[in-house]
PDB file as gemmi writes it, atoms N, CA and C in Angstrom:
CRYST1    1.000    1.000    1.000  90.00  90.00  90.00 P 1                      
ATOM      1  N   UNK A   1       0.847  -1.184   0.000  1.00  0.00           N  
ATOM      2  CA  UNK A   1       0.000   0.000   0.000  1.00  0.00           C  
ATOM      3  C   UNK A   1       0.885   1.238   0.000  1.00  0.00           C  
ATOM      4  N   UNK A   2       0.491   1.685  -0.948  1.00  0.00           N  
ATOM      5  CA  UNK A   2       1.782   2.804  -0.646  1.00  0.00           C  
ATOM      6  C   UNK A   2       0.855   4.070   0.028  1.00  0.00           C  
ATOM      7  N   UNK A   3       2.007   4.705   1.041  1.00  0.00           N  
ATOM      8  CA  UNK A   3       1.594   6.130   1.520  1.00  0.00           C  
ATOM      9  C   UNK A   3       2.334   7.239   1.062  1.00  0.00           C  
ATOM     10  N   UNK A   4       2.033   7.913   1.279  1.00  0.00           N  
ATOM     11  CA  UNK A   4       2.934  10.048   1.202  1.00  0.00           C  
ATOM     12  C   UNK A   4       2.374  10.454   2.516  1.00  0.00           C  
ATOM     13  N   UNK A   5       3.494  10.690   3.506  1.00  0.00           N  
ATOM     14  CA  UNK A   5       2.748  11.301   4.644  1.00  0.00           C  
ATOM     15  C   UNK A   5       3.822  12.407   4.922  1.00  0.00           C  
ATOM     16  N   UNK A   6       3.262  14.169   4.368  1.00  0.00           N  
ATOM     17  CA  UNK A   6       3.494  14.958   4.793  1.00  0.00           C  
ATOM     18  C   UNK A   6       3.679  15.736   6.422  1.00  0.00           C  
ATOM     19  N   UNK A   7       5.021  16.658   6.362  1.00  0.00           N  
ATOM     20  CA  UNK A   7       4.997  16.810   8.168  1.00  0.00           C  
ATOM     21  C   UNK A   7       5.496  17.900   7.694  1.00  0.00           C  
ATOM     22  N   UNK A   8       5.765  18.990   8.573  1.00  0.00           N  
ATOM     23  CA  UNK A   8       6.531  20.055   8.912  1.00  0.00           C  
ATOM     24  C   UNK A   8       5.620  21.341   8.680  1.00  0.00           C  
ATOM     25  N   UNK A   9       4.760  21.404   8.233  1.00  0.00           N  
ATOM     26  CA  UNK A   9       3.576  22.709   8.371  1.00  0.00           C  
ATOM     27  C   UNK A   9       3.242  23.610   9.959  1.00  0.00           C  
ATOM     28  N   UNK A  10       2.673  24.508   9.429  1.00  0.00           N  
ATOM     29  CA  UNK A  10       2.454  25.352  10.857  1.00  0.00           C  
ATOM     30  C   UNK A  10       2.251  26.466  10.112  1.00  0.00           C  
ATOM     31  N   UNK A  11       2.431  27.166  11.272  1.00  0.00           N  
ATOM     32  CA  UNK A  11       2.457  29.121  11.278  1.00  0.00           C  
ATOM     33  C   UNK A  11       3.591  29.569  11.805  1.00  0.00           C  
ATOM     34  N   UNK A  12       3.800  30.429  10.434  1.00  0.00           N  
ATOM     35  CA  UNK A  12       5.060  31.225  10.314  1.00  0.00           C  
ATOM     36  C   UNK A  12       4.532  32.801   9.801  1.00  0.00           C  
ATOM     37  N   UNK A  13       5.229  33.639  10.182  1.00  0.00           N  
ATOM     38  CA  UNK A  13       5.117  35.188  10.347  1.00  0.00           C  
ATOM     39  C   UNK A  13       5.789  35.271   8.930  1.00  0.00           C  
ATOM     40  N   UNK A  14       5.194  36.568   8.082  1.00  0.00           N  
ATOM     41  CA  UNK A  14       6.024  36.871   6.784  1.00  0.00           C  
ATOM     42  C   UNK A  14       7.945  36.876   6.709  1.00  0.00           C  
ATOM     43  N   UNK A  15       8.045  36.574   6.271  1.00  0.00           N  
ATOM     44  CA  UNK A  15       9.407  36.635   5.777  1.00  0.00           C  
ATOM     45  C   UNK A  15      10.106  35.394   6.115  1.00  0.00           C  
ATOM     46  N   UNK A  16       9.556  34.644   7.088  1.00  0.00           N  
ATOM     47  CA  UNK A  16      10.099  33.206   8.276  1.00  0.00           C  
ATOM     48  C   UNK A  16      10.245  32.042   6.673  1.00  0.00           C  
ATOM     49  N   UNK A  17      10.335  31.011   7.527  1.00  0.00           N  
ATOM     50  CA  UNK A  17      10.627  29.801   6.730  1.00  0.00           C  
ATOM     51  C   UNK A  17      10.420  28.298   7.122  1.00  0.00           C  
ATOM     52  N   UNK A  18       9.938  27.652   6.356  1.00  0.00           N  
ATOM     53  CA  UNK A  18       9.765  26.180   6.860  1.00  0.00           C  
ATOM     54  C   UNK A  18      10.069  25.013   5.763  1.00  0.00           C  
ATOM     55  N   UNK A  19      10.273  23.987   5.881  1.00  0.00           N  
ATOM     56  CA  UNK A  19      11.004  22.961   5.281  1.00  0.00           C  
ATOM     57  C   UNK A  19       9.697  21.990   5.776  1.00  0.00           C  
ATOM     58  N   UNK A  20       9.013  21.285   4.456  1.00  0.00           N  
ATOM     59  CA  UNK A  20       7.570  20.415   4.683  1.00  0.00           C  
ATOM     60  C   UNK A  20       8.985  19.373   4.252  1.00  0.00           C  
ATOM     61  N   UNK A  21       8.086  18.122   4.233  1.00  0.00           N  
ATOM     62  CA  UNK A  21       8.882  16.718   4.420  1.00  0.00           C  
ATOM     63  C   UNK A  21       7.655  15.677   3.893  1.00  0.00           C  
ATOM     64  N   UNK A  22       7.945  14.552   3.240  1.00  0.00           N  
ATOM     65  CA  UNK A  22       6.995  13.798   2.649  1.00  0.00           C  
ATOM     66  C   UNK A  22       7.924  12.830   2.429  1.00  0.00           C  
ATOM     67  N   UNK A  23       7.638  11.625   3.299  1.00  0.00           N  
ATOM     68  CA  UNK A  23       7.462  10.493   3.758  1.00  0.00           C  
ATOM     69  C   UNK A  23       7.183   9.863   2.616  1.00  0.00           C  
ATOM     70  N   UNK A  24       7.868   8.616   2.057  1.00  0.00           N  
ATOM     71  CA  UNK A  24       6.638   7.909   0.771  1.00  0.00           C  
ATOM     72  C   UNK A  24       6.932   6.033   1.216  1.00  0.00           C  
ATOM     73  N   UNK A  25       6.243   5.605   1.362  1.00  0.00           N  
ATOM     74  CA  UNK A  25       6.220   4.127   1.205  1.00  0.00           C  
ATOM     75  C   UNK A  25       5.172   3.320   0.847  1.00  0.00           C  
ATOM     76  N   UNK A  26       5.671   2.190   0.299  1.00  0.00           N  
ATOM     77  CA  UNK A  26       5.169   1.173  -1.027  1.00  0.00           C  
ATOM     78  C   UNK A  26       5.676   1.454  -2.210  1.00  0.00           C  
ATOM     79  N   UNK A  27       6.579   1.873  -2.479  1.00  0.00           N  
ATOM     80  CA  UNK A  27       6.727   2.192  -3.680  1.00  0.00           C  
ATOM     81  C   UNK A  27       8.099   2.446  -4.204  1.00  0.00           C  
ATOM     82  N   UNK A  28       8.406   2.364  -5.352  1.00  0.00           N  
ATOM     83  CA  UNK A  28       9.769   2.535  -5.542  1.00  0.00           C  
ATOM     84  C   UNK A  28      10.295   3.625  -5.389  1.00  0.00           C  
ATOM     85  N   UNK A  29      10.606   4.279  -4.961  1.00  0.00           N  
ATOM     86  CA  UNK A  29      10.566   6.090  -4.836  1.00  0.00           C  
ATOM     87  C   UNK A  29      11.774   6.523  -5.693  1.00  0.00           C  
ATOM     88  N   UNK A  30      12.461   6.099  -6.255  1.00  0.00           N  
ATOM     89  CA  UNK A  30      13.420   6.443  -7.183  1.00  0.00           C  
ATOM     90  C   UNK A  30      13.014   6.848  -8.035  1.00  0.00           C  
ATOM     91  N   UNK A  31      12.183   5.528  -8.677  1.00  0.00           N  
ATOM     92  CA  UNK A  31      11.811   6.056 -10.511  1.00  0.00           C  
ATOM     93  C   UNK A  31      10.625   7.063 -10.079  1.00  0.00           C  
ATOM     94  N   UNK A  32      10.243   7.503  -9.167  1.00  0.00           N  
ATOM     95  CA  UNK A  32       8.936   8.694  -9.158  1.00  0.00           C  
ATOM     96  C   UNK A  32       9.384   9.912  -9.308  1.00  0.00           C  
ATOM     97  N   UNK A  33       8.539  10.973 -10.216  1.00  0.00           N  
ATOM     98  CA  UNK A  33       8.468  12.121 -10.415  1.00  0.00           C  
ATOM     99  C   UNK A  33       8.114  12.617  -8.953  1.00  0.00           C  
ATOM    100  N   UNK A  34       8.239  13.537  -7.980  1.00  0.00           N  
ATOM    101  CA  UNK A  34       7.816  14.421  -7.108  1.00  0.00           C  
ATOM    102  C   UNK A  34       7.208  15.238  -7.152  1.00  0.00           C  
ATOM    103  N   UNK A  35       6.501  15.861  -6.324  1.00  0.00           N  
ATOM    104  CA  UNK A  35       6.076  17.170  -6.446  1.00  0.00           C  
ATOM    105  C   UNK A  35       5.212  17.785  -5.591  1.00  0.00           C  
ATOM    106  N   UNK A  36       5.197  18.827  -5.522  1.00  0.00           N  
ATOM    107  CA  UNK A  36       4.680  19.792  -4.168  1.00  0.00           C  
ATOM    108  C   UNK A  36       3.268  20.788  -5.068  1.00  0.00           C  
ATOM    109  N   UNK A  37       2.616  20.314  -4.382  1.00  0.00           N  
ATOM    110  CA  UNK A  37       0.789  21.244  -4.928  1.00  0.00           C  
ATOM    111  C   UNK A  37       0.864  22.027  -3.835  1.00  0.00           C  
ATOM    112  N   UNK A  38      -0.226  23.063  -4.064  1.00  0.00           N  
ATOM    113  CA  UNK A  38      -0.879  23.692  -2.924  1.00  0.00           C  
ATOM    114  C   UNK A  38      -2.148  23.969  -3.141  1.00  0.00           C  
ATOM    115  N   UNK A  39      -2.881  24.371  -2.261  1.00  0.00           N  
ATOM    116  CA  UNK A  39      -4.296  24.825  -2.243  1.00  0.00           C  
ATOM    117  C   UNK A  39      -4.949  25.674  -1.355  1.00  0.00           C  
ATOM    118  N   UNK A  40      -5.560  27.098  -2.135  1.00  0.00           N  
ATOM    119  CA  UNK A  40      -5.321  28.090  -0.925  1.00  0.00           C  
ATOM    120  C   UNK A  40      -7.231  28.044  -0.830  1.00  0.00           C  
ATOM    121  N   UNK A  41      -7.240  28.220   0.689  1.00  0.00           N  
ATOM    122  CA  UNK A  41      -9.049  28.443   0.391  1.00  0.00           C  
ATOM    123  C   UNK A  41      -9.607  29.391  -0.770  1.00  0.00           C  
ATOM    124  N   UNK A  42     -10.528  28.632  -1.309  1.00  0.00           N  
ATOM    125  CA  UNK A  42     -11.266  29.022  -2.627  1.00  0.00           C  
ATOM    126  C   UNK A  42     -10.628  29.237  -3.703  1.00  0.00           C  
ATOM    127  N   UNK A  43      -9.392  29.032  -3.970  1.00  0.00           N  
ATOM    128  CA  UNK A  43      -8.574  28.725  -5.024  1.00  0.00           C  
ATOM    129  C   UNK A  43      -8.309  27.410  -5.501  1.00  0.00           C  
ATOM    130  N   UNK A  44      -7.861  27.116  -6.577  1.00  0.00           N  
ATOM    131  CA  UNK A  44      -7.729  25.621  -7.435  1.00  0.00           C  
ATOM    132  C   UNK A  44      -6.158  25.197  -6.840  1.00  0.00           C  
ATOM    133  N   UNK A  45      -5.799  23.637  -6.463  1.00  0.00           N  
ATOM    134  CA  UNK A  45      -4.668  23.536  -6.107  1.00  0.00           C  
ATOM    135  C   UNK A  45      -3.883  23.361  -7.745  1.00  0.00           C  
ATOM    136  N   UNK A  46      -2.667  24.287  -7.359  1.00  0.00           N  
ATOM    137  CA  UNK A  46      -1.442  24.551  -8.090  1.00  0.00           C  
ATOM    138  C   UNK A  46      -0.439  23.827  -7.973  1.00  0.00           C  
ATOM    139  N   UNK A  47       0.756  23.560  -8.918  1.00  0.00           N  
ATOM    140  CA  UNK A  47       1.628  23.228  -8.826  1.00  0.00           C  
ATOM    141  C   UNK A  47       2.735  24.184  -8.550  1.00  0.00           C  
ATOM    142  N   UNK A  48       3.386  23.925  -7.699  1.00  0.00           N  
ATOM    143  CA  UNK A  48       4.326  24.605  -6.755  1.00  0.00           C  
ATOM    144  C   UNK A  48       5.819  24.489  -7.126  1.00  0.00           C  
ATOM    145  N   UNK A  49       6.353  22.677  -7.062  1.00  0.00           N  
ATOM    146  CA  UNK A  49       7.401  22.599  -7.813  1.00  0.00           C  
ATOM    147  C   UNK A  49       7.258  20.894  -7.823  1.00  0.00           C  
ATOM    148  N   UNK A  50       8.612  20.477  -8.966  1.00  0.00           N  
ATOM    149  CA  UNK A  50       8.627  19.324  -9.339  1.00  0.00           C  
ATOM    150  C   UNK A  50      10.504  19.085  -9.149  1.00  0.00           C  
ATOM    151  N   UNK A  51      10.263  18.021  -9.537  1.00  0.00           N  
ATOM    152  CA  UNK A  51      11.964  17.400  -9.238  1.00  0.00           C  
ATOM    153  C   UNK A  51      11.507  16.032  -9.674  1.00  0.00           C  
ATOM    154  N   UNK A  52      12.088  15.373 -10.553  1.00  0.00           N  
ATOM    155  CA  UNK A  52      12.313  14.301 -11.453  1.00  0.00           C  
ATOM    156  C   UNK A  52      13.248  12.903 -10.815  1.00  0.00           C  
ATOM    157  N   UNK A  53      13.246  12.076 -11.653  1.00  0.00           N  
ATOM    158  CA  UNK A  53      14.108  11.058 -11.219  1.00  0.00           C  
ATOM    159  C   UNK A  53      15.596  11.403 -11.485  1.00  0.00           C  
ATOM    160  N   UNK A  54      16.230  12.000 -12.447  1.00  0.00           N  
ATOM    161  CA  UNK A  54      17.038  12.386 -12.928  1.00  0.00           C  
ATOM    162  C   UNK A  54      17.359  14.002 -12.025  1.00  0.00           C  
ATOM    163  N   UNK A  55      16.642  13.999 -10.931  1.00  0.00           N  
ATOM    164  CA  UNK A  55      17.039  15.678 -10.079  1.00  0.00           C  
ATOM    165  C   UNK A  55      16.544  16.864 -10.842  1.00  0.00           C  
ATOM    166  N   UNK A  56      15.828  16.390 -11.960  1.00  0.00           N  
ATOM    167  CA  UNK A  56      15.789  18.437 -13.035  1.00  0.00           C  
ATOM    168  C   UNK A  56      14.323  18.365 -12.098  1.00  0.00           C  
ATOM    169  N   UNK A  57      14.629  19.567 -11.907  1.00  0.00           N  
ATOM    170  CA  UNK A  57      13.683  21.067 -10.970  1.00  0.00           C  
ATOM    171  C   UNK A  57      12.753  21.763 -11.700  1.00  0.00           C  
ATOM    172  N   UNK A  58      11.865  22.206 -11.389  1.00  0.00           N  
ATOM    173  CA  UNK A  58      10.893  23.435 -12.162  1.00  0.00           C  
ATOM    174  C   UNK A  58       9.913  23.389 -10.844  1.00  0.00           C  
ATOM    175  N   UNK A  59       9.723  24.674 -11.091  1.00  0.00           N  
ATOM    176  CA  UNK A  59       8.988  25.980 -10.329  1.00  0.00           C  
ATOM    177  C   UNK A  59       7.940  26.798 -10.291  1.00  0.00           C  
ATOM    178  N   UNK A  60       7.262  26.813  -9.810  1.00  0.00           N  
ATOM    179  CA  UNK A  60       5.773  27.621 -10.545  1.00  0.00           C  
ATOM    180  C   UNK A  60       6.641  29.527 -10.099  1.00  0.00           C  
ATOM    181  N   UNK A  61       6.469  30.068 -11.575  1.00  0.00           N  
ATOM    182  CA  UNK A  61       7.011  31.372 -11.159  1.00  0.00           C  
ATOM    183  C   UNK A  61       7.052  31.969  -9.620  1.00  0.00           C  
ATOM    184  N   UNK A  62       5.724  31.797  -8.954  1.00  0.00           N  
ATOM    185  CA  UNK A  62       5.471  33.000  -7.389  1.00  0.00           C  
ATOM    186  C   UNK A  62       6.299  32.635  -6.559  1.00  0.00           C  
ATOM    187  N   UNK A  63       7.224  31.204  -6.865  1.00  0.00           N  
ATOM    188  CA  UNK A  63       8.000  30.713  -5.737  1.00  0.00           C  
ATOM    189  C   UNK A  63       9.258  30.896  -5.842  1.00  0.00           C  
ATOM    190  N   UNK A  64       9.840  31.107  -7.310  1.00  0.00           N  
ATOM    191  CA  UNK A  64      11.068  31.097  -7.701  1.00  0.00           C  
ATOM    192  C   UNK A  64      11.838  31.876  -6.887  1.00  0.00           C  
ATOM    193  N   UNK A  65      13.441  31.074  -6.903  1.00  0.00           N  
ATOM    194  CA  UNK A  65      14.288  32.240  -5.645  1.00  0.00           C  
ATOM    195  C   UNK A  65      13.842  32.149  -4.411  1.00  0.00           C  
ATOM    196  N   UNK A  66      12.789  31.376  -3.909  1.00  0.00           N  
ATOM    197  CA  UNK A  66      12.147  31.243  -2.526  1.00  0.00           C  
ATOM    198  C   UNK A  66      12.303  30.033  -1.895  1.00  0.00           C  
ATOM    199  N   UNK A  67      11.745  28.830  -2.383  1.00  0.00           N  
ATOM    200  CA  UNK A  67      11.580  27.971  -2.345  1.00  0.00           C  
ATOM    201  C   UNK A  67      12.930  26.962  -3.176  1.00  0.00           C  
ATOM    202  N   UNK A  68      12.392  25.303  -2.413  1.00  0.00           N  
ATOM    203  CA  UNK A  68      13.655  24.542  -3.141  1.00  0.00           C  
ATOM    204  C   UNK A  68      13.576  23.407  -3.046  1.00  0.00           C  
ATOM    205  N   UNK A  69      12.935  22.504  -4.290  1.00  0.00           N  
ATOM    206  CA  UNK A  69      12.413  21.353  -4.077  1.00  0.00           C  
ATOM    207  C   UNK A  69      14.103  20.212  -3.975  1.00  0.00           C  
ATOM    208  N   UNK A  70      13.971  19.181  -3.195  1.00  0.00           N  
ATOM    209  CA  UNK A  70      15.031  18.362  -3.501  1.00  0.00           C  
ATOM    210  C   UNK A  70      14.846  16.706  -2.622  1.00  0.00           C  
ATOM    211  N   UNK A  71      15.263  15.558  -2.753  1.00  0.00           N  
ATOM    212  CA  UNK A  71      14.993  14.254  -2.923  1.00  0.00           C  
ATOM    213  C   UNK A  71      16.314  13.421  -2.299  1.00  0.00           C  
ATOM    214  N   UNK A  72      15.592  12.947  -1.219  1.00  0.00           N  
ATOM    215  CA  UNK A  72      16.610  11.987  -0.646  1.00  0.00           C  
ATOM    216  C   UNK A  72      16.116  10.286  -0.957  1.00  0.00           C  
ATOM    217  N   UNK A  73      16.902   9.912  -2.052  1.00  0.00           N  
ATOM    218  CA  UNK A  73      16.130   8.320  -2.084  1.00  0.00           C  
ATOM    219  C   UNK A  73      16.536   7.365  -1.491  1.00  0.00           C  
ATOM    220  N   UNK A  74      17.379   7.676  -0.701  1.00  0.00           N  
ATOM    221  CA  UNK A  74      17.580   6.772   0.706  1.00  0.00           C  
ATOM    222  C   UNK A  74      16.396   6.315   1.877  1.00  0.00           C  
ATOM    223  N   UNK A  75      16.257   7.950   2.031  1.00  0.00           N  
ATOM    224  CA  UNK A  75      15.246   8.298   3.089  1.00  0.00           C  
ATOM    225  C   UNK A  75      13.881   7.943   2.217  1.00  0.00           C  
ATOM    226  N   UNK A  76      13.912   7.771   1.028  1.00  0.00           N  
ATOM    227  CA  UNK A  76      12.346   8.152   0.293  1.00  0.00           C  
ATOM    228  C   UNK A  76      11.707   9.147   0.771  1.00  0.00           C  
ATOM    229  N   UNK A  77      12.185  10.240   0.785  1.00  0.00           N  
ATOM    230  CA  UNK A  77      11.508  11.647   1.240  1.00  0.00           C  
ATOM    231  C   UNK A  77      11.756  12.914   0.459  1.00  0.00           C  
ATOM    232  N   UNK A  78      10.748  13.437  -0.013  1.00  0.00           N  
ATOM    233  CA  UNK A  78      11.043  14.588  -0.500  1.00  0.00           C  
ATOM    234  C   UNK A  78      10.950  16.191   0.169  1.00  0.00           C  
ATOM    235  N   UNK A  79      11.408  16.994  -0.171  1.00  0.00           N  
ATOM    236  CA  UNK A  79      11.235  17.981   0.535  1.00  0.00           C  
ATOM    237  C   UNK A  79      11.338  19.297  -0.184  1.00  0.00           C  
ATOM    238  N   UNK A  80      10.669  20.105   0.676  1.00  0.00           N  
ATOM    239  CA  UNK A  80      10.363  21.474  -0.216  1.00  0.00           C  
ATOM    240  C   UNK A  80      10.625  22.762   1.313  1.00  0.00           C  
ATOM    241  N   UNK A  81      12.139  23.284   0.751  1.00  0.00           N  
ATOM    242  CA  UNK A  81      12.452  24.539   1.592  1.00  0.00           C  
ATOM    243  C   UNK A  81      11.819  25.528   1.092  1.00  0.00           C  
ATOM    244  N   UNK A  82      11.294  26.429   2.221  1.00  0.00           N  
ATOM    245  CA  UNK A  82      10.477  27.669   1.743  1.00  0.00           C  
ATOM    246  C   UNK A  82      10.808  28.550   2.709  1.00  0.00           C  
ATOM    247  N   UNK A  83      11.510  29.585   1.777  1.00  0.00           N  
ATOM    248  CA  UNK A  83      11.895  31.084   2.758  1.00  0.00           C  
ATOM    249  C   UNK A  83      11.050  32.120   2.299  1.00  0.00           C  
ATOM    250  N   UNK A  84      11.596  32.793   2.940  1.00  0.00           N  
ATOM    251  CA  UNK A  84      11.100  34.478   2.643  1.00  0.00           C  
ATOM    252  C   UNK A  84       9.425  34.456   2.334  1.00  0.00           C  
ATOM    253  N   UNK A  85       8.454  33.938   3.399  1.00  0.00           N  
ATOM    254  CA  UNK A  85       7.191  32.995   3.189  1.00  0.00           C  
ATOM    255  C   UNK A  85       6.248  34.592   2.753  1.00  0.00           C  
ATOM    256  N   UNK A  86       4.877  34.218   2.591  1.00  0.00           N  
ATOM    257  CA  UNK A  86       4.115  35.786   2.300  1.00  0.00           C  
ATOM    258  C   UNK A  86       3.168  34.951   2.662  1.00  0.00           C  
ATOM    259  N   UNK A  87       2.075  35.744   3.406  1.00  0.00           N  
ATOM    260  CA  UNK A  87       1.012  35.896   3.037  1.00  0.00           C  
ATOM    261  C   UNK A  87       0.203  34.729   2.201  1.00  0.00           C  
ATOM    262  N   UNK A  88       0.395  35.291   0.707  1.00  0.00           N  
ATOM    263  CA  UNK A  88      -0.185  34.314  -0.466  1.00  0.00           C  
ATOM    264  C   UNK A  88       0.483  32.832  -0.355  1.00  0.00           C  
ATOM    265  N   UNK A  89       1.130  32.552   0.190  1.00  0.00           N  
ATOM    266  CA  UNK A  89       1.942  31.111   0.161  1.00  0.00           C  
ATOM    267  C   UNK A  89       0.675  30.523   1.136  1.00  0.00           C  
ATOM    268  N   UNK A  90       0.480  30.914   2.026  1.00  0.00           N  
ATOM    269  CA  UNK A  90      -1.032  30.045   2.759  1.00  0.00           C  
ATOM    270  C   UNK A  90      -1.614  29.570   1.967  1.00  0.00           C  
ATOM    271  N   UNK A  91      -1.691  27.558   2.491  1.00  0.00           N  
ATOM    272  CA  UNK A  91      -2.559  26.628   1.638  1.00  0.00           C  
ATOM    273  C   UNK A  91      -2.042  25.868   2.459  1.00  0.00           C  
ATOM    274  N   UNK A  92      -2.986  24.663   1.560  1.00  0.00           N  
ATOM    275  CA  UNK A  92      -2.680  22.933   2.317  1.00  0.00           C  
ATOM    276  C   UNK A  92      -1.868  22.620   0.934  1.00  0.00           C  
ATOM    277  N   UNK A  93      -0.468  22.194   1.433  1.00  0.00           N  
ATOM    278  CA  UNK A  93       0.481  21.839   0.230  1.00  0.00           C  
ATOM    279  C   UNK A  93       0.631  19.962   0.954  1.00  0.00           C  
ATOM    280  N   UNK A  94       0.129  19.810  -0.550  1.00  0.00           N  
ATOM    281  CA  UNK A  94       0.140  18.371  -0.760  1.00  0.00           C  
ATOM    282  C   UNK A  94       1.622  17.659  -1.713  1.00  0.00           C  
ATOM    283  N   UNK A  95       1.993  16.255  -0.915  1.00  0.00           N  
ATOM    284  CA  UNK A  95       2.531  15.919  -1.878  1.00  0.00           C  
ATOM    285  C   UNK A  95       2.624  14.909  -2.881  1.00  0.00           C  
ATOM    286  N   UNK A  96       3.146  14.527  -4.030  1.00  0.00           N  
ATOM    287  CA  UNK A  96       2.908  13.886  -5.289  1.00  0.00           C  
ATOM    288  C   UNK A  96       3.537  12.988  -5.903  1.00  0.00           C  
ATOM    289  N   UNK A  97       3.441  11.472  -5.829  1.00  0.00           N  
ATOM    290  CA  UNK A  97       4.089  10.748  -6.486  1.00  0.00           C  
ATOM    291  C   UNK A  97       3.656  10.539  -8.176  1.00  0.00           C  
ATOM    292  N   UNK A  98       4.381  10.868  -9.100  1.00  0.00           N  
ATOM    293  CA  UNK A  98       3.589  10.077 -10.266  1.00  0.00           C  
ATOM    294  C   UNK A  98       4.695   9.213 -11.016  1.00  0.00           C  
ATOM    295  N   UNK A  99       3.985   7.793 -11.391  1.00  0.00           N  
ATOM    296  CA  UNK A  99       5.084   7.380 -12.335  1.00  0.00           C  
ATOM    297  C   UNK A  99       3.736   6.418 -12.931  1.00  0.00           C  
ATOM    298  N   UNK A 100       3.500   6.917 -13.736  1.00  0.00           N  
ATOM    299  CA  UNK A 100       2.348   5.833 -14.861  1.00  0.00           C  
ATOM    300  C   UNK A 100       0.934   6.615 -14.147  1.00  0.00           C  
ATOM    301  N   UNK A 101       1.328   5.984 -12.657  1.00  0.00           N  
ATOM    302  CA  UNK A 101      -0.117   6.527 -11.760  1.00  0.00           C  
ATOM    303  C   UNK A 101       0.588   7.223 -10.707  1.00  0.00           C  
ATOM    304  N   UNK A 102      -0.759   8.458 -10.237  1.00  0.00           N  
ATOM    305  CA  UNK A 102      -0.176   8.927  -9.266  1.00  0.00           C  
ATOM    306  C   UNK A 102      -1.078   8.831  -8.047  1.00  0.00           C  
ATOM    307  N   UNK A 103       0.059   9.149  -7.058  1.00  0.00           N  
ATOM    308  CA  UNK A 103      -0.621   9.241  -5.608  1.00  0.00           C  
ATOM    309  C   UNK A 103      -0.448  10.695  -4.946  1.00  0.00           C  
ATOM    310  N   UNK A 104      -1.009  10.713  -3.780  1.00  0.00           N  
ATOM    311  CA  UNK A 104      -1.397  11.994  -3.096  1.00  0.00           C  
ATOM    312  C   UNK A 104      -0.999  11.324  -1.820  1.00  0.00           C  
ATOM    313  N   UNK A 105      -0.535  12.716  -0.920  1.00  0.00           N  
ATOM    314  CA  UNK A 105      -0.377  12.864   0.595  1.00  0.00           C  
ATOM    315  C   UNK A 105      -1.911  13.470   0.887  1.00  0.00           C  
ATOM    316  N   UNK A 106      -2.159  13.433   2.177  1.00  0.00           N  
ATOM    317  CA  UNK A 106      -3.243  14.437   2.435  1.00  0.00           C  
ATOM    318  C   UNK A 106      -3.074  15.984   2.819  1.00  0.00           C  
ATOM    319  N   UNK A 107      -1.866  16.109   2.706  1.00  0.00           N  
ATOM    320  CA  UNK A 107      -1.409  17.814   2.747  1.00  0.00           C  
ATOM    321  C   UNK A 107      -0.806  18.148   4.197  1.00  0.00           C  
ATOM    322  N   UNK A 108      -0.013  19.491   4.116  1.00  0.00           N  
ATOM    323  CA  UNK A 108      -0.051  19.958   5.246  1.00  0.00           C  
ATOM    324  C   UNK A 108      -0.267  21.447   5.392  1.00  0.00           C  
ATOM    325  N   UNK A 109      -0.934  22.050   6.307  1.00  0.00           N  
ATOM    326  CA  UNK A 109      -1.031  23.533   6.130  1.00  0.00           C  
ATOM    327  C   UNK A 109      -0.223  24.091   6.898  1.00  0.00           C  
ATOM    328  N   UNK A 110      -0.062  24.881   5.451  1.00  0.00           N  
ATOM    329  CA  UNK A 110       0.921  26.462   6.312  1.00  0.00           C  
ATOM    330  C   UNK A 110      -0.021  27.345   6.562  1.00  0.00           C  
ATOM    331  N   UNK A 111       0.714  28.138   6.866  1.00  0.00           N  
ATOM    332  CA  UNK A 111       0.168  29.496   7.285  1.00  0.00           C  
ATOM    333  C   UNK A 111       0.993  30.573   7.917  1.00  0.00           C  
ATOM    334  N   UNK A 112       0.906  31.556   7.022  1.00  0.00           N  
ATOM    335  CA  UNK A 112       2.158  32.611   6.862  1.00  0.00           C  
ATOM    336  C   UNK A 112       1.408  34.119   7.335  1.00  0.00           C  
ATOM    337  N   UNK A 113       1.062  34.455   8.738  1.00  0.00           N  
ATOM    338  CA  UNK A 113       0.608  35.531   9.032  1.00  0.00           C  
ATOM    339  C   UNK A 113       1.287  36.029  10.106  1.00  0.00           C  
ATOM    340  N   UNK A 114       1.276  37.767  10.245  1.00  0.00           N  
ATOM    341  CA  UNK A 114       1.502  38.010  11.588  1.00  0.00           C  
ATOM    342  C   UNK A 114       0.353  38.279  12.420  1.00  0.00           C  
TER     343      UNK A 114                                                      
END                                                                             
């Protein structure tokens, strides 16, 4: 059975920073594509960033220079550093296995206010 179980969410004040973490088991976690969604109330969840089997990166523009997706396949965990947080970064950021089929974490929420 495979899982994605996201951790490291909370509340952080503008400019602060947090590092989410996603857990993956059942699965081969090597050959999987990654990736970090979000979803802000009453908005559509977005793609945030990706990181490949091969390590290539991409970014949804609002994060670029902020954020920093990267992959330990030891640990089978992926992770997504996020500095210099705003405001608009508030959502439940989910994370994403795909390879043929994909799976889902159930998210974790941030929340970036003072």
């Amino acid at each position: 059975q495979v899982q994605l179980v996201e951790s490291g969410g909370g509340l952080v004040q503008p400019g602060g920073s947090l590092r989410l973490s996603c857990a993956a088991s059942g699965l081969s976690f090597s050959i999987y594509a990654m990736a970090w969604y979000r979803q802000a109330p009453g908005k559509q969840r977005e793609l945030v960033a990706t990181i490949t089997s091969e390590l290539r990166t991409n970014y949804v523009d609002s994060v670029k220079g902020r954020f920093t997706i990267s992959r330990d396949n030891a640990k089978k965990t992926v992770y997504l550093q996020m500095n210099n947080l705003k405001p608009d970064d508030t959502a439940v950021y989910y994370c994403n296995a795909r390879y043929a089929i994909s799976y889902w974490g159930k998210g974790a929420l941030v929340t970036v206010s003072s």
